[in-house]
mmCIF file of C-alpha atoms (C1' of nucleotides) in Angstrom:
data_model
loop_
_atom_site.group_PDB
_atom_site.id
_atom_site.type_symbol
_atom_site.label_atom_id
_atom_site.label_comp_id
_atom_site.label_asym_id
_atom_site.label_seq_id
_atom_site.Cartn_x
_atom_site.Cartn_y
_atom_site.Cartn_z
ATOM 1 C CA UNK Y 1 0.000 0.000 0.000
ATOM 2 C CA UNK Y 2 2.937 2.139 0.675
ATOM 3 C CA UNK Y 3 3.498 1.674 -3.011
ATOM 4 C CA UNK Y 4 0.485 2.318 -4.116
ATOM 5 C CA UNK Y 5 0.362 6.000 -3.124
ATOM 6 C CA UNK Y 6 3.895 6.316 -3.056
ATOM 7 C CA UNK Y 7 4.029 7.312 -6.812
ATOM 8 C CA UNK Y 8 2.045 10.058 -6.470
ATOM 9 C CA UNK Y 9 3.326 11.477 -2.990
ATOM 10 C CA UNK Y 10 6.658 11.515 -4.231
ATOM 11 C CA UNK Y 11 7.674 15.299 -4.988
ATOM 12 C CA UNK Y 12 11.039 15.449 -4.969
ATOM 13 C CA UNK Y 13 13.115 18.439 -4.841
ATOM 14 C CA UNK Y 14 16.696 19.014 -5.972
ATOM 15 C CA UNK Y 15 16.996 20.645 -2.785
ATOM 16 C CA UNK Y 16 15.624 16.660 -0.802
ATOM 17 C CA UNK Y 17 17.915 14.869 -2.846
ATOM 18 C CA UNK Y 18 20.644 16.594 -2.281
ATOM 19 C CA UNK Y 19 20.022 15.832 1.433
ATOM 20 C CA UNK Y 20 20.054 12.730 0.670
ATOM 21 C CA UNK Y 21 23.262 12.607 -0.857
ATOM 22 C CA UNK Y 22 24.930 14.098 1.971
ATOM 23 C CA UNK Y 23 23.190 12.181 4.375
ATOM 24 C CA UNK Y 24 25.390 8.743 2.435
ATOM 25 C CA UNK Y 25 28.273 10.399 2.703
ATOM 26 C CA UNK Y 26 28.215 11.522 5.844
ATOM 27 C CA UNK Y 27 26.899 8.227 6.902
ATOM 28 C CA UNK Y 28 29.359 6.057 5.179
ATOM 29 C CA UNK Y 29 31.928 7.710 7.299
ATOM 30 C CA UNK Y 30 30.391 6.954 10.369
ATOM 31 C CA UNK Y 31 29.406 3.374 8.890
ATOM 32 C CA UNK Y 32 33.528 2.619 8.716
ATOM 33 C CA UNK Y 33 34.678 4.451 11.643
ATOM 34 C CA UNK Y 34 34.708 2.012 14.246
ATOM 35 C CA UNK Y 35 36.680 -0.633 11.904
ATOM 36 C CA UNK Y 36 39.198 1.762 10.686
ATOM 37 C CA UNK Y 37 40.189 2.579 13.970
ATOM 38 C CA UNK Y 38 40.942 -0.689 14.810
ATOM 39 C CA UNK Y 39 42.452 -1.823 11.442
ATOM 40 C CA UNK Y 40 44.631 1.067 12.062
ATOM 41 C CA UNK Y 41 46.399 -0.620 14.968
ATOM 42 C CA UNK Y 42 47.917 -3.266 12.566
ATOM 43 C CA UNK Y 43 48.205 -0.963 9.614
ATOM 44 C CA UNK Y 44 45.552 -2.499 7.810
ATOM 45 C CA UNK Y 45 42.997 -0.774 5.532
ATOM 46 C CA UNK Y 46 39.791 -0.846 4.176
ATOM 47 C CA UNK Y 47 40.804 -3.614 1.668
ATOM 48 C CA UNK Y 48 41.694 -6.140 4.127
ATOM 49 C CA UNK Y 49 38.537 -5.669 5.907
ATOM 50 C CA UNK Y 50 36.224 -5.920 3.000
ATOM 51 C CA UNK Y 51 38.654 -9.135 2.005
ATOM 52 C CA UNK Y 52 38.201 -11.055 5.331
ATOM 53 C CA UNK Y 53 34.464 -10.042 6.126
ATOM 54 C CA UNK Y 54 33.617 -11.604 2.695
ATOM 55 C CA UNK Y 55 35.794 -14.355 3.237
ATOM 56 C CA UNK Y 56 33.877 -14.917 6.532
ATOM 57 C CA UNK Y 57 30.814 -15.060 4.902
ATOM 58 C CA UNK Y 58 31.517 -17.442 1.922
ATOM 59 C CA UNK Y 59 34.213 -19.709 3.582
ATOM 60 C CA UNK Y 60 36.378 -21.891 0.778
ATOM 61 C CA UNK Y 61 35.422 -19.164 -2.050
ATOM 62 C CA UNK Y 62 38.029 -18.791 -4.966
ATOM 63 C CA UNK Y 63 39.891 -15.770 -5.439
ATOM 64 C CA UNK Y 64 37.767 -15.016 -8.930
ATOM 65 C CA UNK Y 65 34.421 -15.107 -6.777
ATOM 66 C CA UNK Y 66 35.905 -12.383 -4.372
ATOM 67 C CA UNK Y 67 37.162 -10.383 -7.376
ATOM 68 C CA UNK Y 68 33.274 -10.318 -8.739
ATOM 69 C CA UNK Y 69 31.870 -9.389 -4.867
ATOM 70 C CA UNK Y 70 34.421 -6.591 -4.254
ATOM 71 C CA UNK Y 71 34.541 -5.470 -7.667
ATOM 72 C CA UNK Y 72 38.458 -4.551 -8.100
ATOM 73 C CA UNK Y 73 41.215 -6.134 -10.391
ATOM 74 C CA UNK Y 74 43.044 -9.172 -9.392
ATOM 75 C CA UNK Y 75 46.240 -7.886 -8.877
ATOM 76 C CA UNK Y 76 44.856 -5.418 -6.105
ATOM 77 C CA UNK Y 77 42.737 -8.129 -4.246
ATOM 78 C CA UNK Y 78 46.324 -10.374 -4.602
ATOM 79 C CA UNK Y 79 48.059 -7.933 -2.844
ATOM 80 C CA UNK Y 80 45.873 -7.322 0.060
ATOM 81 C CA UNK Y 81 45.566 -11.329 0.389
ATOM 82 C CA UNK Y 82 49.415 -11.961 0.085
ATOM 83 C CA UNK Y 83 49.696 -10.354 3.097
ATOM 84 C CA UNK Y 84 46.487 -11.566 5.284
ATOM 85 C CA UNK Y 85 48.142 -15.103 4.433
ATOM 86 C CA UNK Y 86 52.019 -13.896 5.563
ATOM 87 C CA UNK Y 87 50.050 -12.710 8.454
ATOM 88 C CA UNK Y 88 48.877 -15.882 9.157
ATOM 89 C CA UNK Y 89 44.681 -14.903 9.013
ATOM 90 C CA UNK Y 90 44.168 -16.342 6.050
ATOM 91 C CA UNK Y 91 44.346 -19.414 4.415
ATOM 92 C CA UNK Y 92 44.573 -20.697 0.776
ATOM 93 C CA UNK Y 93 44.075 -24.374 -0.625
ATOM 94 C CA UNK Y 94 44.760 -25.251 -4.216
ATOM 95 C CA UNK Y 95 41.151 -26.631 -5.541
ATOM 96 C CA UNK Y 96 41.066 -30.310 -5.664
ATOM 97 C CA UNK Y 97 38.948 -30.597 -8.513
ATOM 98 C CA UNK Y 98 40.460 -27.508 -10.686
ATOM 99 C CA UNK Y 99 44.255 -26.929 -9.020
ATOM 100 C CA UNK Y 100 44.039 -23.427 -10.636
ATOM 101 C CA UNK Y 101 41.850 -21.967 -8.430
ATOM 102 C CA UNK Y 102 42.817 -21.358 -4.952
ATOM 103 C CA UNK Y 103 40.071 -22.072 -1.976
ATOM 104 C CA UNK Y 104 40.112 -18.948 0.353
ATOM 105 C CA UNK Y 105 39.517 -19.985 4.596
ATOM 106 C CA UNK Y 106 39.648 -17.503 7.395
ATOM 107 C CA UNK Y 107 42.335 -19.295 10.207
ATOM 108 C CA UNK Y 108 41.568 -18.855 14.353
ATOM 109 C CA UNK Y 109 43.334 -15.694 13.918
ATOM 110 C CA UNK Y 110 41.533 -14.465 11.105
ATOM 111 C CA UNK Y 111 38.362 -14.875 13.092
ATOM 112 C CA UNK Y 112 39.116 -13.326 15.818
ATOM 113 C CA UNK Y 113 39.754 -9.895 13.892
ATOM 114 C CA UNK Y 114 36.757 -10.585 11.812
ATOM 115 C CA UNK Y 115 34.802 -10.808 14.859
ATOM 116 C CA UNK Y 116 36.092 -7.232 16.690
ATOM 117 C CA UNK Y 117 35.727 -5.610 13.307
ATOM 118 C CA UNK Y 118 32.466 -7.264 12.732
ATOM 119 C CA UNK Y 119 31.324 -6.469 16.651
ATOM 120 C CA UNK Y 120 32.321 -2.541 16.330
ATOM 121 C CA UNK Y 121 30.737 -2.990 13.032
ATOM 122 C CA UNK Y 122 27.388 -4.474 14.121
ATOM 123 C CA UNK Y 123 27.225 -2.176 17.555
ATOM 124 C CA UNK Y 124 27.156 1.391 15.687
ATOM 125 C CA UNK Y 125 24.289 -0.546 13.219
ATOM 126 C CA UNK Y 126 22.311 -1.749 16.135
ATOM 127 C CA UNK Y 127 22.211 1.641 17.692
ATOM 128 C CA UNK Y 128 21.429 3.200 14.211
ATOM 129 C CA UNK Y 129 18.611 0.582 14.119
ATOM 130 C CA UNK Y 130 17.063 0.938 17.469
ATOM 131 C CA UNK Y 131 17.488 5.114 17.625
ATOM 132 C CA UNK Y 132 15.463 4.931 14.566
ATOM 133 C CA UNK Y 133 12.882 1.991 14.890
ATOM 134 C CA UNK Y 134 12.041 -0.607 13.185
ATOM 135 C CA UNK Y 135 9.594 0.629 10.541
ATOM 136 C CA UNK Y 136 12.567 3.275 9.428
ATOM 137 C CA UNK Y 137 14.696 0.167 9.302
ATOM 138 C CA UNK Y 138 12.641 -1.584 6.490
ATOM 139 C CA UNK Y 139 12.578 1.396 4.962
ATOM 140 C CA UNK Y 140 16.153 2.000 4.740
ATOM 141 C CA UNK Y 141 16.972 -1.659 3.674
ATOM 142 C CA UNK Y 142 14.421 -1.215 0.455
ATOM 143 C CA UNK Y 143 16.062 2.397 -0.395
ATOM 144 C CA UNK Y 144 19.694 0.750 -0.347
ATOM 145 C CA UNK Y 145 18.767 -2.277 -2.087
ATOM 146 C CA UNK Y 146 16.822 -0.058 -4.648
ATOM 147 C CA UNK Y 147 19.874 1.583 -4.924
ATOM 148 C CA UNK Y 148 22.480 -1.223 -5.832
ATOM 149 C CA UNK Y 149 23.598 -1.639 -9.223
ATOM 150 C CA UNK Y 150 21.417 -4.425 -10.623
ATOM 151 C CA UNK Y 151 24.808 -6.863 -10.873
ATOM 152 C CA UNK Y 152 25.853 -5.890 -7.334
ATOM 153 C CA UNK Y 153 21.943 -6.938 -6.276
ATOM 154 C CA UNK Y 154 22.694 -10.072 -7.748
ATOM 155 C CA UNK Y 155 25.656 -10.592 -6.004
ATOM 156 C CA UNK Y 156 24.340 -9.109 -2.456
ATOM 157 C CA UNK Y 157 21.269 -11.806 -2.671
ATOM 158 C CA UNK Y 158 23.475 -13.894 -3.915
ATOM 159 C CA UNK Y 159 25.524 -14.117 -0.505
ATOM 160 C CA UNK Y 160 22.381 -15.378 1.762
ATOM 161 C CA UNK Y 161 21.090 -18.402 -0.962
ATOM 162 C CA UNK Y 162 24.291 -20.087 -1.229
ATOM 163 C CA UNK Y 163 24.792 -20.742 2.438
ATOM 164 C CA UNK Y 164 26.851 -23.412 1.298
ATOM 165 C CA UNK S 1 4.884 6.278 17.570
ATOM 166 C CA UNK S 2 6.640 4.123 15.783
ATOM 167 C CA UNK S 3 9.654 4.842 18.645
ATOM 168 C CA UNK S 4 7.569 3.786 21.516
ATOM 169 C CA UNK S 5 7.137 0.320 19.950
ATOM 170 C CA UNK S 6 10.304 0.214 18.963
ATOM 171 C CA UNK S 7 12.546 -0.856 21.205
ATOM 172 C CA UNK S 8 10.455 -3.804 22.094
ATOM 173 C CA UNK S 9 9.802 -4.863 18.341
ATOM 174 C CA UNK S 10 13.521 -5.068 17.264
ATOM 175 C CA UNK S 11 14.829 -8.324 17.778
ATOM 176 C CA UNK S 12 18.503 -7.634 15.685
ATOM 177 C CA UNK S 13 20.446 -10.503 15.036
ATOM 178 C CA UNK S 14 23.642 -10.595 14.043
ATOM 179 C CA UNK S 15 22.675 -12.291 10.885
ATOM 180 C CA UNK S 16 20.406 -9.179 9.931
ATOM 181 C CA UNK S 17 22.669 -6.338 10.829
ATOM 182 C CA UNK S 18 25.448 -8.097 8.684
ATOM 183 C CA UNK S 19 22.655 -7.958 5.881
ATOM 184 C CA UNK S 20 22.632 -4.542 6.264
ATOM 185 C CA UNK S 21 26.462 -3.839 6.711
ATOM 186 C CA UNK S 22 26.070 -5.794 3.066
ATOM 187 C CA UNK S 23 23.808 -3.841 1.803
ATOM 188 C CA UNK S 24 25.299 -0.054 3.016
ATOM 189 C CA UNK S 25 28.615 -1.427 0.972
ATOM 190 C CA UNK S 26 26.829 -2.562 -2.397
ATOM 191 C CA UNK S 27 24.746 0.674 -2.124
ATOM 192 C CA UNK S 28 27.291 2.769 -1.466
ATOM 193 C CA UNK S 29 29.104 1.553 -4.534
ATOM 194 C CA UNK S 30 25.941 1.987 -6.526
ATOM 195 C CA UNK S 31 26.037 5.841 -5.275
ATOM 196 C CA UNK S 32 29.172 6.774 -6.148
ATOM 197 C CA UNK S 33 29.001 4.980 -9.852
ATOM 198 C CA UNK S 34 27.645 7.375 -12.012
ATOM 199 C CA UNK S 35 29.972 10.419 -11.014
ATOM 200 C CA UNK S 36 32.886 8.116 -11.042
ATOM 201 C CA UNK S 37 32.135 7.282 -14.880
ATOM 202 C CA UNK S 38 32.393 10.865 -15.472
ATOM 203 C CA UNK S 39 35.210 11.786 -13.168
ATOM 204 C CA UNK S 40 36.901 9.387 -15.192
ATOM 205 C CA UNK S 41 36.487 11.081 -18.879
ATOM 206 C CA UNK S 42 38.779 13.997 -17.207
ATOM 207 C CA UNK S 43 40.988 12.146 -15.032
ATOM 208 C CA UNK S 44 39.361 13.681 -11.794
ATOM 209 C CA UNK S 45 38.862 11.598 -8.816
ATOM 210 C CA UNK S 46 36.206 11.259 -5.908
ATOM 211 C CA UNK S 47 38.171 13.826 -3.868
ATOM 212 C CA UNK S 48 37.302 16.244 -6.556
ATOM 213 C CA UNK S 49 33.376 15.625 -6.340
ATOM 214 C CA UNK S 50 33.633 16.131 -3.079
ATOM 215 C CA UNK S 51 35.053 19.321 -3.244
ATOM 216 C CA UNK S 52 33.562 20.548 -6.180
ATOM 217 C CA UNK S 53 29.684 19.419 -4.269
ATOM 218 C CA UNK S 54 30.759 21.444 -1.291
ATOM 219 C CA UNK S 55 32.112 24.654 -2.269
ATOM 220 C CA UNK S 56 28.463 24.337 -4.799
ATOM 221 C CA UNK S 57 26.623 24.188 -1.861
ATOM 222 C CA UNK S 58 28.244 26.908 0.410
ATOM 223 C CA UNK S 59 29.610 29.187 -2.307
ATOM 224 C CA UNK S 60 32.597 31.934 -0.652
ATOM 225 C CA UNK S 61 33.546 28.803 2.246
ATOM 226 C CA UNK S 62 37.057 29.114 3.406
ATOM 227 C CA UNK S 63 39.634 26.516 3.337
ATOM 228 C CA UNK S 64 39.316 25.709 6.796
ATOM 229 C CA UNK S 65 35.680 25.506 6.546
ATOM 230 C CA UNK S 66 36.019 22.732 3.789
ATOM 231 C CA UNK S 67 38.985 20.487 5.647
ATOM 232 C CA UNK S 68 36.405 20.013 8.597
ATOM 233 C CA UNK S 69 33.420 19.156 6.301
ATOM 234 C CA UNK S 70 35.548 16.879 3.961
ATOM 235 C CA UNK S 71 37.973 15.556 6.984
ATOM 236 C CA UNK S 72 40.623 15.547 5.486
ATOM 237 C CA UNK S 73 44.023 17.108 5.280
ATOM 238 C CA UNK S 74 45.162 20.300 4.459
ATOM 239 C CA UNK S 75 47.744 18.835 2.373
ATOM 240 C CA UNK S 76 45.629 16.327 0.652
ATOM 241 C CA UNK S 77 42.925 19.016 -0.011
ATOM 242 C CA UNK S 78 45.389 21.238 -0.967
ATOM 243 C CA UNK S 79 46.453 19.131 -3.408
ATOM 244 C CA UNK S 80 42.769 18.623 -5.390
ATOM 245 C CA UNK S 81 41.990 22.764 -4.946
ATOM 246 C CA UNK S 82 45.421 23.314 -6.228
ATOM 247 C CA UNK S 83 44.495 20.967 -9.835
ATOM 248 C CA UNK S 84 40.948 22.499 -9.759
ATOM 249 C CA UNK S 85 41.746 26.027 -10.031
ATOM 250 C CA UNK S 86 44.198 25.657 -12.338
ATOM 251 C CA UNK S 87 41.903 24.292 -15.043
ATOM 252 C CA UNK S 88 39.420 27.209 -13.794
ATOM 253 C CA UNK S 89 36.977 25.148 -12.223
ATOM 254 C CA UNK S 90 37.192 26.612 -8.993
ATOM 255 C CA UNK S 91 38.038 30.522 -7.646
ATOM 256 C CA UNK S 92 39.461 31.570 -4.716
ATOM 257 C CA UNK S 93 39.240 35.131 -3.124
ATOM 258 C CA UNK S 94 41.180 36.443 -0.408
ATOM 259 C CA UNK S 95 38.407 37.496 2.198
ATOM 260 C CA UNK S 96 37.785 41.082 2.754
ATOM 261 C CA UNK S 97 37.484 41.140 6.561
ATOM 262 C CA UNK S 98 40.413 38.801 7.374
ATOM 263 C CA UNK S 99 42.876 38.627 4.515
ATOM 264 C CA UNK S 100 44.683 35.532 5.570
ATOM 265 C CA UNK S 101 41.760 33.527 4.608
ATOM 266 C CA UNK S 102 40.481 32.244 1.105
ATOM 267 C CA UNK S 103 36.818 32.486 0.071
ATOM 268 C CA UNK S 104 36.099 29.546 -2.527
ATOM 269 C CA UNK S 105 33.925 29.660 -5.415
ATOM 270 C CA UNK S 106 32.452 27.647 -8.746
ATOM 271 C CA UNK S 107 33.370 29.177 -11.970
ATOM 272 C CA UNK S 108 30.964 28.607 -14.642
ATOM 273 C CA UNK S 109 32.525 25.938 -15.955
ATOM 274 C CA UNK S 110 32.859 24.722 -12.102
ATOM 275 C CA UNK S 111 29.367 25.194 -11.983
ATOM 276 C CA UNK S 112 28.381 22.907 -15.388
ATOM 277 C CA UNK S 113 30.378 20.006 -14.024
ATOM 278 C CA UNK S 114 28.919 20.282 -10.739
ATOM 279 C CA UNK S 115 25.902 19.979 -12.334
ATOM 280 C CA UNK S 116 26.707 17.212 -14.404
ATOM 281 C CA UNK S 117 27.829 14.985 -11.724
ATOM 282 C CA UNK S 118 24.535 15.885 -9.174
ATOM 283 C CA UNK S 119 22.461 15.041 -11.962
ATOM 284 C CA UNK S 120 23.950 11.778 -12.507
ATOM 285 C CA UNK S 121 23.762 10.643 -8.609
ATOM 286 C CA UNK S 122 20.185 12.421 -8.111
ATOM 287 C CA UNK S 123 18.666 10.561 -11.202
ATOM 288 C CA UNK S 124 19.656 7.363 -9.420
ATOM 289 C CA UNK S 125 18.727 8.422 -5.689
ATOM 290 C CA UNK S 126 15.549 9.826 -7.247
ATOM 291 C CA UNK S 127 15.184 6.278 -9.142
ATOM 292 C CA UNK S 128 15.581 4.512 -5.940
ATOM 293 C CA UNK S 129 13.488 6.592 -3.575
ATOM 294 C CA UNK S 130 10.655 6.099 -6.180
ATOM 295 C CA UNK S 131 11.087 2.588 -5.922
ATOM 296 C CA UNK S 132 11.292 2.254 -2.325
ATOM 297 C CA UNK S 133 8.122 4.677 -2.194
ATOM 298 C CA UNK S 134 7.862 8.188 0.930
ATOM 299 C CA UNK S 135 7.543 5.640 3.859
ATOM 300 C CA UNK S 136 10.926 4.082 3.191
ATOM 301 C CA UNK S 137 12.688 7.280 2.434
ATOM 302 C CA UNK S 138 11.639 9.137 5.657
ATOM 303 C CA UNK S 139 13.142 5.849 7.195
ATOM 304 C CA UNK S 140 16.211 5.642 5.131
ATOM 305 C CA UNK S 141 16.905 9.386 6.419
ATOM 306 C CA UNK S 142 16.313 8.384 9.958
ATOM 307 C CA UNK S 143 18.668 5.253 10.506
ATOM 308 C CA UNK S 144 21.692 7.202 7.978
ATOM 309 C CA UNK S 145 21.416 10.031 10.679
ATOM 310 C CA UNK S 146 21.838 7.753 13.322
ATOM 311 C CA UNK S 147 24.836 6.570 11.926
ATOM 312 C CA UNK S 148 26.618 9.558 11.956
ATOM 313 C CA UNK S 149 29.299 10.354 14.161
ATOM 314 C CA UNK S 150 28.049 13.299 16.462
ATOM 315 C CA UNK S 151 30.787 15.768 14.782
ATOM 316 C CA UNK S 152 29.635 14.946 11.552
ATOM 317 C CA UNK S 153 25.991 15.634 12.127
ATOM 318 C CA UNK S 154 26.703 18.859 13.259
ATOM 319 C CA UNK S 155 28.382 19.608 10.117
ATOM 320 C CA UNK S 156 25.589 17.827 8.487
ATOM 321 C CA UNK S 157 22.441 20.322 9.985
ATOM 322 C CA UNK S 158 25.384 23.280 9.823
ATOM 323 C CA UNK S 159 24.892 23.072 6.054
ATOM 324 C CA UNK S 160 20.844 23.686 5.308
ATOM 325 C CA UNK S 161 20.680 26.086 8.299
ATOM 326 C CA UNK S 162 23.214 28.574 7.467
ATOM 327 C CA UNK S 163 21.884 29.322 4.029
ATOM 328 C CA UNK S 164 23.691 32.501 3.526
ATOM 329 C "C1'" DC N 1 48.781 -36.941 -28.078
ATOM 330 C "C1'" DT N 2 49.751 -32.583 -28.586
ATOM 331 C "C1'" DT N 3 49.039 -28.085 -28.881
ATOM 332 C "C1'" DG N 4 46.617 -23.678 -28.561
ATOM 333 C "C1'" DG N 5 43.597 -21.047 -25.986
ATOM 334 C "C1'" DA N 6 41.129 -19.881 -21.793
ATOM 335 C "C1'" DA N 7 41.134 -19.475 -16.906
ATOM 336 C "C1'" DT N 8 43.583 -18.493 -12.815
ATOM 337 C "C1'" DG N 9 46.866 -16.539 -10.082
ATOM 338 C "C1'" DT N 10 51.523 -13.820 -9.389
ATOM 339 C "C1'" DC N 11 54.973 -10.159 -10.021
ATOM 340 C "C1'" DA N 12 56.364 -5.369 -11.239
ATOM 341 C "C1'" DA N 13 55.605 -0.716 -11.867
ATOM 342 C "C1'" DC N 14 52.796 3.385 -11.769
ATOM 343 C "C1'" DA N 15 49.122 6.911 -10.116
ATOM 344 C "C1'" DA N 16 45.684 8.840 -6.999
ATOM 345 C "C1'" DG N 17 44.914 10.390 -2.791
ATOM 346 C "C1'" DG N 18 45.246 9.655 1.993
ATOM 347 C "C1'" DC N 19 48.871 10.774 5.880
ATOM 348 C "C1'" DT N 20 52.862 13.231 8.823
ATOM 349 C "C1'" DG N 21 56.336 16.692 9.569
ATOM 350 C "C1'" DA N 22 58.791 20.904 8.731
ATOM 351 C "C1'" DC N 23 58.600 25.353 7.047
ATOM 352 C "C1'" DT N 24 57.079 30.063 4.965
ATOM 353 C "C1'" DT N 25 54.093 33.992 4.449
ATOM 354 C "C1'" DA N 26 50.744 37.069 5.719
ATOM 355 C "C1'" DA N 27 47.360 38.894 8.728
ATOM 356 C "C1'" DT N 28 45.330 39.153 13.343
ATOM 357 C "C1'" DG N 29 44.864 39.782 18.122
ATOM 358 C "C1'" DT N 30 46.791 40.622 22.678
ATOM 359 C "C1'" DA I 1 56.248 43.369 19.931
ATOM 360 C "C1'" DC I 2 54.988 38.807 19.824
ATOM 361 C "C1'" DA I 3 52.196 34.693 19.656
ATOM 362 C "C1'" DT I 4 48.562 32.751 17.024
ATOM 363 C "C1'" DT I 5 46.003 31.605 13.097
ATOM 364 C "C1'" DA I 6 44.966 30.674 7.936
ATOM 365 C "C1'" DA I 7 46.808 29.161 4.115
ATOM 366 C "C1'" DG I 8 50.083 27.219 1.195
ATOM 367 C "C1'" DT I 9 54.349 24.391 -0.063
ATOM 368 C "C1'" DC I 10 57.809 20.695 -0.174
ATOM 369 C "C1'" DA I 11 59.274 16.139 0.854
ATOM 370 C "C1'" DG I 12 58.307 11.562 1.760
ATOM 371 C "C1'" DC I 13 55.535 7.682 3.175
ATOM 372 C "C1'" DC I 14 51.482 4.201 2.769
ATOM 373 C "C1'" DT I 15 47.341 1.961 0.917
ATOM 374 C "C1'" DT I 16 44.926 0.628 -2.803
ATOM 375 C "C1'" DG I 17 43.475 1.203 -7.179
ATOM 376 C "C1'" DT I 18 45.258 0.539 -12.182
ATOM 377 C "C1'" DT I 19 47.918 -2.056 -16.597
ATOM 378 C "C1'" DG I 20 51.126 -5.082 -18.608
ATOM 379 C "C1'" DA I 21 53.802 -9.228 -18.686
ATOM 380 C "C1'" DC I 22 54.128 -13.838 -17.289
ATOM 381 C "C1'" DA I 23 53.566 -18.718 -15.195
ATOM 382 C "C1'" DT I 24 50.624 -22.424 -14.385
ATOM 383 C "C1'" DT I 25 46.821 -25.364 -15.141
ATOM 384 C "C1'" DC I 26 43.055 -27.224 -17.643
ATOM 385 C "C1'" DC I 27 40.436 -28.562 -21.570
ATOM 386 C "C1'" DA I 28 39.150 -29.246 -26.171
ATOM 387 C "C1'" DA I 29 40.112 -29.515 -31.191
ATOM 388 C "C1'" DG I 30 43.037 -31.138 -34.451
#
DNA sequence: CTTGGAATGTCAACAAGGCTGACTTAATGT
DNA sequence: ACATTAAGTCAGCCTTGTTGACATTCCAAG
C-alpha cells in the first residue's frame, strides 16, 4: 500500500535529494569508523577488511568469486591477500577438482579480527537501528537495495542463498 | 509512535545487521558509480566531487571551513583545490574582513560540471526513492542520521541552516 | 597426443589520494 | 612586539586502485 500512493506522494526536490546525498556520505563515514580505527592498529585498511568479512561469509570461495563481490582487479585483491596469508589470518588451498583456483579460509586468527571488526561494526548498526525503529529500518533496507547496481543486487542476494 | 514500539519490536540478530552492513557497501558503490564514470572522462577523482559538491553548496567557504566538512588534510585538499583552479573550475578570493583567509567559489565551468555529476547521482537516488516509495525514504533518512558520528551531524544540519 | 587457448593466479611498476612533519608567508589579536 | 592563526608548499611515506607481462593449469580440437 505504501506503493500504491507512493508514486504520487513523491515530490522530490533538488533541494531533498541533495540531502540525501549528503546524508550517504556523511553516513558512510560513520558506517567505517569504528573498523578503521581498529584496522589502524595493525596498519591495515579498508581492503583487508572488505577481504576477510567476505571471506567470513563465503568460507572456501576462490579468489575469482571475491574479485566479482568486491569489484576490483586481481592484482589489487592479490596484494591485500598476500599479506592476510604472511600474516597468518588467512588461508589458501589449491582446488582439488580444478588446481588453478585457490580455496580462500579464514584461520583462528583471522576470526578473531573478523569478529572485533564485525562487533564494532554491528554495535554502531544496532544503535542506528534501534534510535530509529524498526519501521525506518525496512525502509532503509528497500532504499539501499533499490539503490544497488542491478549486478551488485545479484551478487548481495546472492551471498544469503548459497549458504553453502 | 513508531519509537515507543520500537525498542520492544527489534529483535537484531547478528545475521540481519550483517545484511545490512552488506547492503550499506553494495549501495554505497551503486552511489558513487555514475559520477565516477564521469570523473573518469577527465581524469578527476572522488576527492574532486567532493570538493567541487561542497564549495556548490556553500559558495565563498574558506579553506578551513572545507577540511572540517571533507575531513581531510590540508595537504591532501590542498592538493585537489590546487588541480581544480588551475583548469578554472574553482576561484578563490582572499576574504575582505580577514585577509589571511580564502573564500572559494564555482566558476561557470565549475558550476556545469557540478551539475553534471549531481544530476547523474540524483537521477539514481531519485530512481531509488521512487522505488522504495515516501515511507521508506523518511526511514532511510532516519537510521543514515543515526549513523553519523556526532561531529559529523553537526556539520551535516550546519549546512541547510546557514543558508547565507 | 599434442598443442593452442582460456582461466587463474603472481609479479612489477605506476598513479591517486590519503597521511605526517617541517617550514614560509601574511594577517590578526593581545 | 609577539604569539597565534589561515593558508600554502615541499618532501616523503602508505594503501589501494590501475595495466602489462608472465607462469601455471586445464580442456578441447586437431
Amino acid at each position: 500500500m505504501a506503493e500504491s500512493t507512493g508514486e504520487q506522494l513523491l515530490f522530490l526536490t533538488d533541494e531533498q535529494l541533495r540531502q540525501g546525498i549528503e546524508a550517504m556520505f556523511f553516513a558512510y563515514r560513520g558506517f567505517t569508523a569504528d573498523p578503521d580505527r581498529i584496522l589502524d592498529e595493525m596498519a591495515y585498511g579498508r581492503a583487508h577488511h572488505r577481504a576477510i568479512h567476505f571471506i567470513n561469509c563465503a568460507p572456501g570461495t576462490t579468489v575469482n568469486n571475491l574479485l566479482n563481490i568486491l569489484g576490483v582487479t586481481k592484482q589489487s585483491l592479490n596484494r591485500v591477500l598476500r599479506r592476510l596469508i604472511e600474516d597468518g589470518l588467512v588461508e589458501s588451498k589449491v582446488g582439488r577438482m580444478d588446481k588453478r583456483e585457490r580455496h580462500l579460509f579464514l584461520t583462528e586468527e583471522g576470526k578473531a579480527l573478523e569478529s572485533r571488526l564485525s562487533d564494532a561494526q554491528r554495535a554502531r548498526m544496532r544503535a542506528a537501528y534501534r534510535k530509529a525503529g524498526p519501521e525506518a529500518v525496512a525502509g532503509f533496507r528497500q532504499v539501499l537495495e533499490a539503490m544497488m547496481d542491478p549486478d551488485m543486487r545479484r551478487n548481495y542476494h546472492a551471498l544469503r542463498e548459497t549458504k553453502t
